[in-house]
Amino acid sequence: MISLSGVNKHFGDLHVLRDIELTVGRGEVVVVIGPSGSGKSTLCRAINRLEPVESGTIVIDGQPLPAEGRGLAKLRAEVGMVFQSFNLFAHRTVLQNVALAPVKVRGRPRDEAERRARALLERVGLADQADKYPAQLSGGQQQRVAIARALAMDPKALLFDEPTSALDPEMINEVLDVMRGLAREGMTMVVVTHEMGFARSAANRVVFMADGRIVEDRAPEDFFARPESERARDFLSKILKH
């Protein structure tokens, strides 16, 4: 479904993605973890060219990702993105936020888009919040709206860039529960997260990054029980003690 080959990216002198090779199969949930500054978010953003790369190829569902133009916009519409900071339109209601892109990008009739938006809000447990504005919702509710908005485009895959790191602890589970449901339903997902419980329970594979490289790419039970690299052992010893 998603394939990256020989992908490199610099920010100035900093080599943030180094010869990345990664494939994500249809229906797979791949969780990307690693220390801060390891390139996780850049990798996630590169998959749909929110972050341009200098070399390498990125293929989505058999189609090479164009560098720019209408072809890029079309392929990008197939890959939903959920950000750390929700990125909802403050001046639009929850319902309008979810229904907007299908109307503007897919050309769907507004009543059809709104019907689908209501069904998706019900799916994420927010049917009763449709007429509120984002500022009237908790962070966890806003992030669930953002997931519904991504789903409204009927994407072939979803990218999550640290979707819970801006949330209070008691709100994290309500977002992770929605994501676990999507995983069970077979949604192709790439998830950058610090939530190790989610990585253990929902991932098909854990990708561990350090210094811009993929150091390990393994089943979660193998990775957490027997990390192969010193870097991963060191990382896990620090986070699993707490």
GROMACS .gro file of C-alpha atoms in nm, residues 91-235:
model
  145
   91HIS     CA    1  -1.499   2.920   1.261
   92ARG     CA    2  -1.680   2.609   1.135
   93THR     CA    3  -1.896   2.369   1.333
   94VAL     CA    4  -1.786   2.013   1.401
   95LEU     CA    5  -2.023   1.890   1.127
   96GLN     CA    6  -1.890   2.147   0.878
   97ASN     CA    7  -1.530   2.051   0.959
   98VAL     CA    8  -1.599   1.686   0.875
   99ALA     CA    9  -1.814   1.751   0.565
  100LEU     CA   10  -1.599   2.022   0.404
  101ALA     CA   11  -1.330   1.823   0.220
  102PRO     CA   12  -1.564   1.567   0.060
  103VAL     CA   13  -1.760   1.861  -0.090
  104LYS     CA   14  -1.458   2.070  -0.193
  105VAL     CA   15  -1.216   1.795  -0.298
  106ARG     CA   16  -1.435   1.498  -0.394
  107GLY     CA   17  -1.721   1.709  -0.533
  108ARG     CA   18  -1.989   1.535  -0.327
  109PRO     CA   19  -2.332   1.694  -0.277
  110ARG     CA   20  -2.347   1.880   0.054
  111ASP     CA   21  -2.643   1.683   0.194
  112GLU     CA   22  -2.471   1.354   0.116
  113ALA     CA   23  -2.145   1.477   0.274
  114GLU     CA   24  -2.328   1.592   0.586
  115ARG     CA   25  -2.514   1.261   0.618
  116ARG     CA   26  -2.184   1.075   0.601
  117ALA     CA   27  -2.025   1.324   0.844
  118ARG     CA   28  -2.299   1.256   1.100
  119ALA     CA   29  -2.244   0.881   1.066
  120LEU     CA   30  -1.870   0.927   1.120
  121LEU     CA   31  -1.926   1.151   1.423
  122GLU     CA   32  -2.145   0.875   1.567
  123ARG     CA   33  -1.865   0.627   1.498
  124VAL     CA   34  -1.616   0.833   1.702
  125GLY     CA   35  -1.873   0.890   1.980
  126LEU     CA   36  -1.954   1.255   1.903
  127ALA     CA   37  -2.293   1.249   1.730
  128ASP     CA   38  -2.429   1.493   1.991
  129GLN     CA   39  -2.152   1.749   1.929
  130ALA     CA   40  -2.218   1.811   1.558
  131ASP     CA   41  -2.337   2.171   1.594
  132LYS     CA   42  -2.070   2.286   1.837
  133TYR     CA   43  -1.751   2.469   1.745
  134PRO     CA   44  -1.405   2.319   1.811
  135ALA     CA   45  -1.336   2.558   2.100
  136GLN     CA   46  -1.637   2.415   2.285
  137LEU     CA   47  -1.485   2.065   2.284
  138SER     CA   48  -1.214   1.900   2.493
  139GLY     CA   49  -0.883   1.815   2.329
  140GLY     CA   50  -0.977   1.448   2.310
  141GLN     CA   51  -1.306   1.534   2.142
  142GLN     CA   52  -1.131   1.765   1.894
  143GLN     CA   53  -0.888   1.490   1.801
  144ARG     CA   54  -1.175   1.247   1.745
  145VAL     CA   55  -1.336   1.507   1.516
  146ALA     CA   56  -1.004   1.526   1.329
  147ILE     CA   57  -1.011   1.146   1.284
  148ALA     CA   58  -1.370   1.163   1.157
  149ARG     CA   59  -1.265   1.440   0.917
  150ALA     CA   60  -0.982   1.223   0.781
  151LEU     CA   61  -1.220   0.926   0.740
  152ALA     CA   62  -1.474   1.141   0.554
  153MET     CA   63  -1.246   1.133   0.248
  154ASP     CA   64  -1.263   0.750   0.241
  155PRO     CA   65  -0.882   0.731   0.246
  156LYS     CA   66  -0.686   0.421   0.151
  157ALA     CA   67  -0.450   0.484   0.443
  158LEU     CA   68  -0.428   0.706   0.751
  159LEU     CA   69  -0.118   0.876   0.891
  160PHE     CA   70  -0.114   0.977   1.259
  161ASP     CA   71   0.160   1.216   1.372
  162GLU     CA   72   0.172   1.192   1.753
  163PRO     CA   73  -0.208   1.218   1.778
  164THR     CA   74  -0.221   1.205   2.160
  165SER     CA   75   0.086   1.404   2.264
  166ALA     CA   76  -0.107   1.732   2.303
  167LEU     CA   77  -0.378   1.570   2.517
  168ASP     CA   78  -0.429   1.548   2.892
  169PRO     CA   79  -0.373   1.192   3.017
  170GLU     CA   80  -0.741   1.118   3.078
  171MET     CA   81  -0.825   1.204   2.715
  172ILE     CA   82  -0.561   0.984   2.553
  173ASN     CA   83  -0.756   0.659   2.579
  174GLU     CA   84  -1.068   0.795   2.412
  175VAL     CA   85  -0.857   0.872   2.103
  176LEU     CA   86  -0.660   0.546   2.115
  177ASP     CA   87  -0.985   0.349   2.144
  178VAL     CA   88  -1.107   0.501   1.816
  179MET     CA   89  -0.772   0.416   1.655
  180ARG     CA   90  -0.785   0.058   1.786
  181GLY     CA   91  -1.131   0.025   1.631
  182LEU     CA   92  -0.995   0.141   1.294
  183ALA     CA   93  -0.709  -0.109   1.323
  184ARG     CA   94  -0.956  -0.392   1.389
  185GLU     CA   95  -1.157  -0.287   1.082
  186GLY     CA   96  -0.848  -0.322   0.862
  187MET     CA   97  -0.755   0.042   0.800
  188THR     CA   98  -0.397   0.081   0.675
  189MET     CA   99  -0.229   0.304   0.934
  190VAL     CA  100   0.112   0.455   1.003
  191VAL     CA  101   0.118   0.587   1.360
  192VAL     CA  102   0.396   0.795   1.515
  193THR     CA  103   0.340   0.776   1.889
  194HIS     CA  104   0.489   0.755   2.237
  195GLU     CA  105   0.205   0.527   2.350
  196MET     CA  106   0.376   0.192   2.397
  197GLY     CA  107   0.055   0.021   2.507
  198PHE     CA  108  -0.101   0.106   2.171
  199ALA     CA  109   0.212  -0.018   1.992
  200ARG     CA  110   0.192  -0.350   2.179
  201SER     CA  111  -0.181  -0.404   2.135
  202ALA     CA  112  -0.267  -0.262   1.793
  203ALA     CA  113   0.046  -0.272   1.575
  204ASN     CA  114   0.133  -0.541   1.326
  205ARG     CA  115   0.486  -0.404   1.321
  206VAL     CA  116   0.693  -0.166   1.528
  207VAL     CA  117   0.944   0.050   1.343
  208PHE     CA  118   1.212   0.189   1.574
  209MET     CA  119   1.399   0.497   1.449
  210ALA     CA  120   1.713   0.666   1.576
  211ASP     CA  121   1.929   0.937   1.415
  212GLY     CA  122   1.723   0.941   1.096
  213ARG     CA  123   1.749   0.567   1.031
  214ILE     CA  124   1.516   0.272   1.073
  215VAL     CA  125   1.707   0.061   1.325
  216GLU     CA  126   1.449  -0.216   1.379
  217ASP     CA  127   1.129  -0.320   1.200
  218ARG     CA  128   0.967  -0.613   1.380
  219ALA     CA  129   0.654  -0.763   1.532
  220PRO     CA  130   0.569  -0.584   1.858
  221GLU     CA  131   0.603  -0.893   2.078
  222ASP     CA  132   0.955  -0.954   1.943
  223PHE     CA  133   1.060  -0.591   1.963
  224PHE     CA  134   0.945  -0.533   2.320
  225ALA     CA  135   1.067  -0.870   2.451
  226ARG     CA  136   1.396  -0.890   2.260
  227PRO     CA  137   1.514  -0.566   2.103
  228GLU     CA  138   1.814  -0.645   1.883
  229SER     CA  139   1.998  -0.312   1.888
  230GLU     CA  140   2.171  -0.140   2.177
  231ARG     CA  141   1.989   0.181   2.079
  232ALA     CA  142   1.647   0.018   2.114
  233ARG     CA  143   1.739  -0.154   2.441
  234ASP     CA  144   1.852   0.180   2.583
  235PHE     CA  145   1.532   0.353   2.463
   0.00000   0.00000   0.00000
